[in-house]
Structure formats: structure tokens, C-alpha cells
N, CA and C atoms as an extended XYZ file, in Angstrom:
225
Properties=species:S:1:pos:R:3:atomname:S:1:resname:S:1:resid:I:1 pbc="F F F"
N        98.187      121.530      103.387 N   MET     1
C        98.832      120.997      102.014 CA  MET     1
C        98.564      119.525      102.206 C   MET     1
N        98.524      118.957      101.188 N   GLY     2
C        98.713      117.187      101.200 CA  GLY     2
C        99.959      116.562      101.429 C   GLY     2
N        99.672      115.227      101.476 N   VAL     3
C       100.973      114.683      102.009 CA  VAL     3
C       101.677      113.985      100.813 C   VAL     3
N       103.086      114.544      100.427 N   ASN     4
C       103.781      114.064       99.332 CA  ASN     4
C       104.416      112.438       99.772 C   ASN     4
N       104.339      111.979       98.696 N   TYR     5
C       104.833      110.260       98.650 CA  TYR     5
C       105.876      110.146       97.529 C   TYR     5
N       106.941      109.412       98.313 N   LEU     6
C       108.154      108.780       97.366 CA  LEU     6
C       107.834      107.461       97.106 C   LEU     6
N       108.117      107.093       95.435 N   LEU     7
C       108.057      106.026       95.296 CA  LEU     7
C       109.531      105.313       95.574 C   LEU     7
N       109.600      103.986       96.118 N   LYS     8
C       110.555      103.449       96.732 CA  LYS     8
C       110.976      102.142       95.766 C   LYS     8
N       111.940      101.626       95.281 N   VAL     9
C       112.023      100.251       95.056 CA  VAL     9
C       112.349       99.509       96.333 C   VAL     9
N       112.012       98.344       96.332 N   ARG    10
C       112.305       97.292       97.738 CA  ARG    10
C       113.122       96.235       97.131 C   ARG    10
N       114.242       96.776       96.282 N   LEU    11
C       115.079       95.443       95.797 CA  LEU    11
C       115.842       95.115       96.853 C   LEU    11
N       116.537       95.884       97.680 N   LYS    12
C       117.586       95.783       98.642 CA  LYS    12
C       116.822       94.907       99.278 C   LYS    12
N       115.463       94.841      100.231 N   GLU    13
C       114.784       94.099      101.055 CA  GLU    13
C       114.829       92.844      100.249 C   GLU    13
N       114.339       92.467       98.928 N   ILE    14
C       113.925       91.558       98.241 CA  ILE    14
C       115.084       90.653       98.188 C   ILE    14
N       116.522       91.291       98.001 N   LEU    15
C       117.325       90.495       97.774 CA  LEU    15
C       117.985       90.084       99.233 C   LEU    15
N       117.722       90.678      100.221 N   GLU    16
C       117.842       90.221      101.503 CA  GLU    16
C       117.357       88.931      101.879 C   GLU    16
N       115.872       89.359      101.179 N   SER    17
C       115.113       87.677      101.500 CA  SER    17
C       115.661       86.580      100.293 C   SER    17
N       116.220       86.766       99.476 N   LYS    18
C       116.771       85.761       98.765 CA  LYS    18
C       118.318       85.457       98.903 C   LYS    18
N       118.868       84.906      100.150 N   PRO    19
C       120.141       84.701      100.021 CA  PRO    19
C       121.033       84.276       98.762 C   PRO    19
N       120.442       83.498       98.039 N   GLU    20
C       121.071       83.098       97.019 CA  GLU    20
C       121.415       83.818       95.758 C   GLU    20
N       120.896       85.082       96.131 N   TYR    21
C       120.837       86.269       94.884 CA  TYR    21
C       121.799       87.337       95.930 C   TYR    21
N       122.670       88.032       95.013 N   THR    22
C       123.189       89.067       95.543 CA  THR    22
C       123.295       90.063       94.270 C   THR    22
N       123.618       91.684       94.678 N   GLN    23
C       123.648       92.208       93.524 CA  GLN    23
C       124.518       92.040       91.838 C   GLN    23
N       125.636       91.425       92.544 N   LYS    24
C       126.562       90.865       91.690 CA  LYS    24
C       125.685       90.059       90.687 C   LYS    24
N       125.151       88.829       91.513 N   ARG    25
C       124.602       87.862       90.840 CA  ARG    25
C       123.449       87.997       89.862 C   ARG    25
N       122.433       89.324       90.336 N   LEU    26
C       121.610       89.906       89.675 CA  LEU    26
C       122.091       90.529       88.447 C   LEU    26
N       123.065       91.175       88.464 N   ALA    27
C       123.871       91.829       87.422 CA  ALA    27
C       124.160       90.959       86.160 C   ALA    27
N       124.658       89.878       86.915 N   GLN    28
C       125.122       89.028       85.610 CA  GLN    28
C       124.051       88.302       85.068 C   GLN    28
N       122.889       87.758       85.841 N   GLU    29
C       122.142       87.269       85.041 CA  GLU    29
C       120.909       87.819       84.234 C   GLU    29
N       121.135       89.462       84.586 N   THR    30
C       120.101       90.231       84.100 CA  THR    30
C       120.597       91.063       82.964 C   THR    30
N       122.262       91.078       82.885 N   GLY    31
C       122.850       91.809       81.945 CA  GLY    31
C       122.818       93.331       82.091 C   GLY    31
N       122.400       93.682       83.407 N   ILE    32
C       122.266       95.176       83.997 CA  ILE    32
C       123.801       95.361       84.509 C   ILE    32
N       124.435       96.438       84.405 N   GLN    33
C       125.765       97.107       84.932 CA  GLN    33
C       125.193       97.225       86.562 C   GLN    33
N       126.590       96.377       87.358 N   PRO    34
C       126.559       96.504       88.441 CA  PRO    34
C       125.906       97.682       89.289 C   PRO    34
N       126.747       98.535       88.858 N   THR    35
C       126.481      100.190       89.178 CA  THR    35
C       124.831      100.463       89.039 C   THR    35
N       124.157      100.238       88.220 N   THR    36
C       122.903      100.221       88.118 CA  THR    36
C       122.136       99.636       88.964 C   THR    36
N       122.420       98.567       89.316 N   ILE    37
C       121.798       97.692       90.559 CA  ILE    37
C       121.925       98.240       91.295 C   ILE    37
N       123.086       98.667       91.992 N   ALA    38
C       123.551       99.330       93.237 CA  ALA    38
C       122.489      100.539       93.199 C   ALA    38
N       122.494      101.165       92.254 N   GLU    39
C       121.641      102.665       92.284 CA  GLU    39
C       120.322      102.238       92.460 C   GLU    39
N       119.900      101.379       91.926 N   ILE    40
C       118.286      100.792       91.952 CA  ILE    40
C       117.965      100.417       93.477 C   ILE    40
N       118.791       99.430       93.935 N   ALA    41
C       118.688       98.922       95.344 CA  ALA    41
C       119.001      100.050       96.355 C   ALA    41
N       119.479      100.718       96.187 N   ASN    42
C       120.104      101.786       97.325 CA  ASN    42
C       119.102      103.479       96.814 C   ASN    42
N       117.803      103.240       95.940 N   ASN    43
C       116.920      104.201       95.632 CA  ASN    43
C       117.848      105.457       95.381 C   ASN    43
N       118.748      105.186       94.471 N   MET    44
C       119.445      106.662       94.306 CA  MET    44
C       119.206      106.821       92.870 C   MET    44
N       118.078      106.382       92.318 N   ARG    45
C       117.508      106.609       90.788 CA  ARG    45
C       116.268      107.392       91.379 C   ARG    45
N       116.014      108.138       90.612 N   THR    46
C       114.475      108.960       90.311 CA  THR    46
C       114.028      108.629       88.826 C   THR    46
N       114.384      108.190       88.112 N   THR    47
C       113.953      107.428       86.720 CA  THR    47
C       114.146      105.861       86.545 C   THR    47
N       113.396      105.068       85.939 N   PHE    48
C       113.679      103.927       85.943 CA  PHE    48
C       113.548      103.230       84.409 C   PHE    48
N       114.276      102.515       83.720 N   ASN    49
C       114.369      102.228       82.827 CA  ASN    49
C       113.511      100.779       82.813 C   ASN    49
N       112.266      100.812       81.991 N   ARG    50
C       111.315       99.771       82.227 CA  ARG    50
C       112.136       98.481       81.691 C   ARG    50
N       112.612       98.277       80.843 N   SER    51
C       113.641       97.037       80.626 CA  SER    51
C       114.372       96.355       81.761 C   SER    51
N       114.858       97.546       82.475 N   HIS    52
C       115.696       96.769       83.664 CA  HIS    52
C       115.072       96.233       84.544 C   HIS    52
N       113.890       97.062       84.934 N   LEU    53
C       112.978       96.396       86.098 CA  LEU    53
C       112.277       95.171       85.592 C   LEU    53
N       111.749       94.692       84.454 N   THR    54
C       111.173       93.747       83.942 CA  THR    54
C       111.983       92.613       84.013 C   THR    54
N       113.627       92.870       83.266 N   LYS    55
C       114.641       91.851       83.602 CA  LYS    55
C       114.627       91.569       85.212 C   LYS    55
N       114.782       92.203       85.863 N   ILE    56
C       114.799       91.726       87.607 CA  ILE    56
C       113.571       91.101       87.794 C   ILE    56
N       112.477       92.157       87.633 N   ALA    57
C       111.524       90.955       88.202 CA  ALA    57
C       111.384       89.514       87.257 C   ALA    57
N       111.736       89.370       86.406 N   LYS    58
C       111.702       88.057       85.603 CA  LYS    58
C       112.832       87.354       86.365 C   LYS    58
N       114.053       87.314       86.766 N   VAL    59
C       115.016       86.957       87.605 CA  VAL    59
C       114.779       86.521       88.740 C   VAL    59
N       114.061       87.200       89.496 N   LEU    60
C       113.740       87.226       90.877 CA  LEU    60
C       112.127       86.437       90.864 C   LEU    60
N       111.701       86.339       89.908 N   GLN    61
C       110.558       85.681       90.123 CA  GLN    61
C       109.461       86.463       90.665 C   GLN    61
N       109.061       87.741       89.953 N   ILE    62
C       108.373       88.432       90.849 CA  ILE    62
C       107.096       88.631       89.808 C   ILE    62
N       106.200       88.264       90.068 N   THR    63
C       104.794       88.371       89.266 CA  THR    63
C       103.894       89.768       89.374 C   THR    63
N       104.005       90.170       90.318 N   ASP    64
C       103.363       91.320       90.822 CA  ASP    64
C       104.266       92.638       91.099 C   ASP    64
N       104.469       93.550       90.276 N   MET    65
C       105.483       94.651       90.257 CA  MET    65
C       105.010       95.409       91.609 C   MET    65
N       103.634       95.353       92.311 N   ASN    66
C       103.572       95.839       93.571 CA  ASN    66
C       104.654       95.350       94.629 C   ASN    66
N       105.047       94.272       94.275 N   GLU    67
C       106.131       93.668       95.304 CA  GLU    67
C       107.692       94.253       95.464 C   GLU    67
N       107.743       95.024       94.270 N   LEU    68
C       108.855       95.397       93.781 CA  LEU    68
C       109.000       97.046       94.349 C   LEU    68
N       107.899       97.561       94.612 N   PHE    69
C       107.799       99.145       95.028 CA  PHE    69
C       106.936       99.348       96.436 C   PHE    69
N       107.397      100.252       96.720 N   LYS    70
C       106.635      101.029       98.157 CA  LYS    70
C       106.390      102.507       97.796 C   LYS    70
N       105.418      103.032       98.603 N   LEU    71
C       105.299      104.470       98.602 CA  LEU    71
C       105.531      104.927      100.126 C   LEU    71
N       106.526      105.916      100.271 N   ASP    72
C       106.344      106.232      101.454 CA  ASP    72
C       106.497      107.857      101.769 C   ASP    72
N       105.948      108.487      102.721 N   GLU    73
C       105.414      109.676      102.959 CA  GLU    73
C       107.096      110.372      102.633 C   GLU    73
N       107.113      111.434      101.945 N   ASP    74
C       108.291      112.098      102.066 CA  ASP    74
C       108.145      113.093      103.214 C   ASP    74
N       109.419      113.071      103.325 N   GLU    75
C       110.164      113.493      105.152 CA  GLU    75
C       110.541      114.997      104.600 C   GLU    75
């Protein structure tokens, strides 16, 4: 059988590399609910709102969406 992969969002890692941004500040600047930002950052979501990802990328100046995601082997 083949290997299964999970698509994960690297938001938590990105925020840790940008100390000027907290989840709260990101929520304020994007207009996204803080609970939604936390769920995305902690990979608790199985679907993503495209407009949310676009807003997050714009605020964090991410120009390549590959920076925002990674593939992990399913355990």
C-alpha cells in the first residue's frame, strides 16, 4: 500500500519566526476570528477558507503559498 500524506499549515512556525506577530495581532490585521487563527495555526482544521489563507499570506508578506504548507507522512 502507498504512503498517505497530510497537508499541514506552517502558520505556527511562521509566527514564531516573526516575533512582531502574534496570533492576536494576525487576527486583528486580517479580520479573521482569533479562534480561527488558532485552529489554523494548530492544524485543527481539515478545510481552509481560501480568503483566510490569502489574507494571512498578504499580512505576513508570503508570496509563495508553498511557504505556508508542508506535507507530512500520515502516522
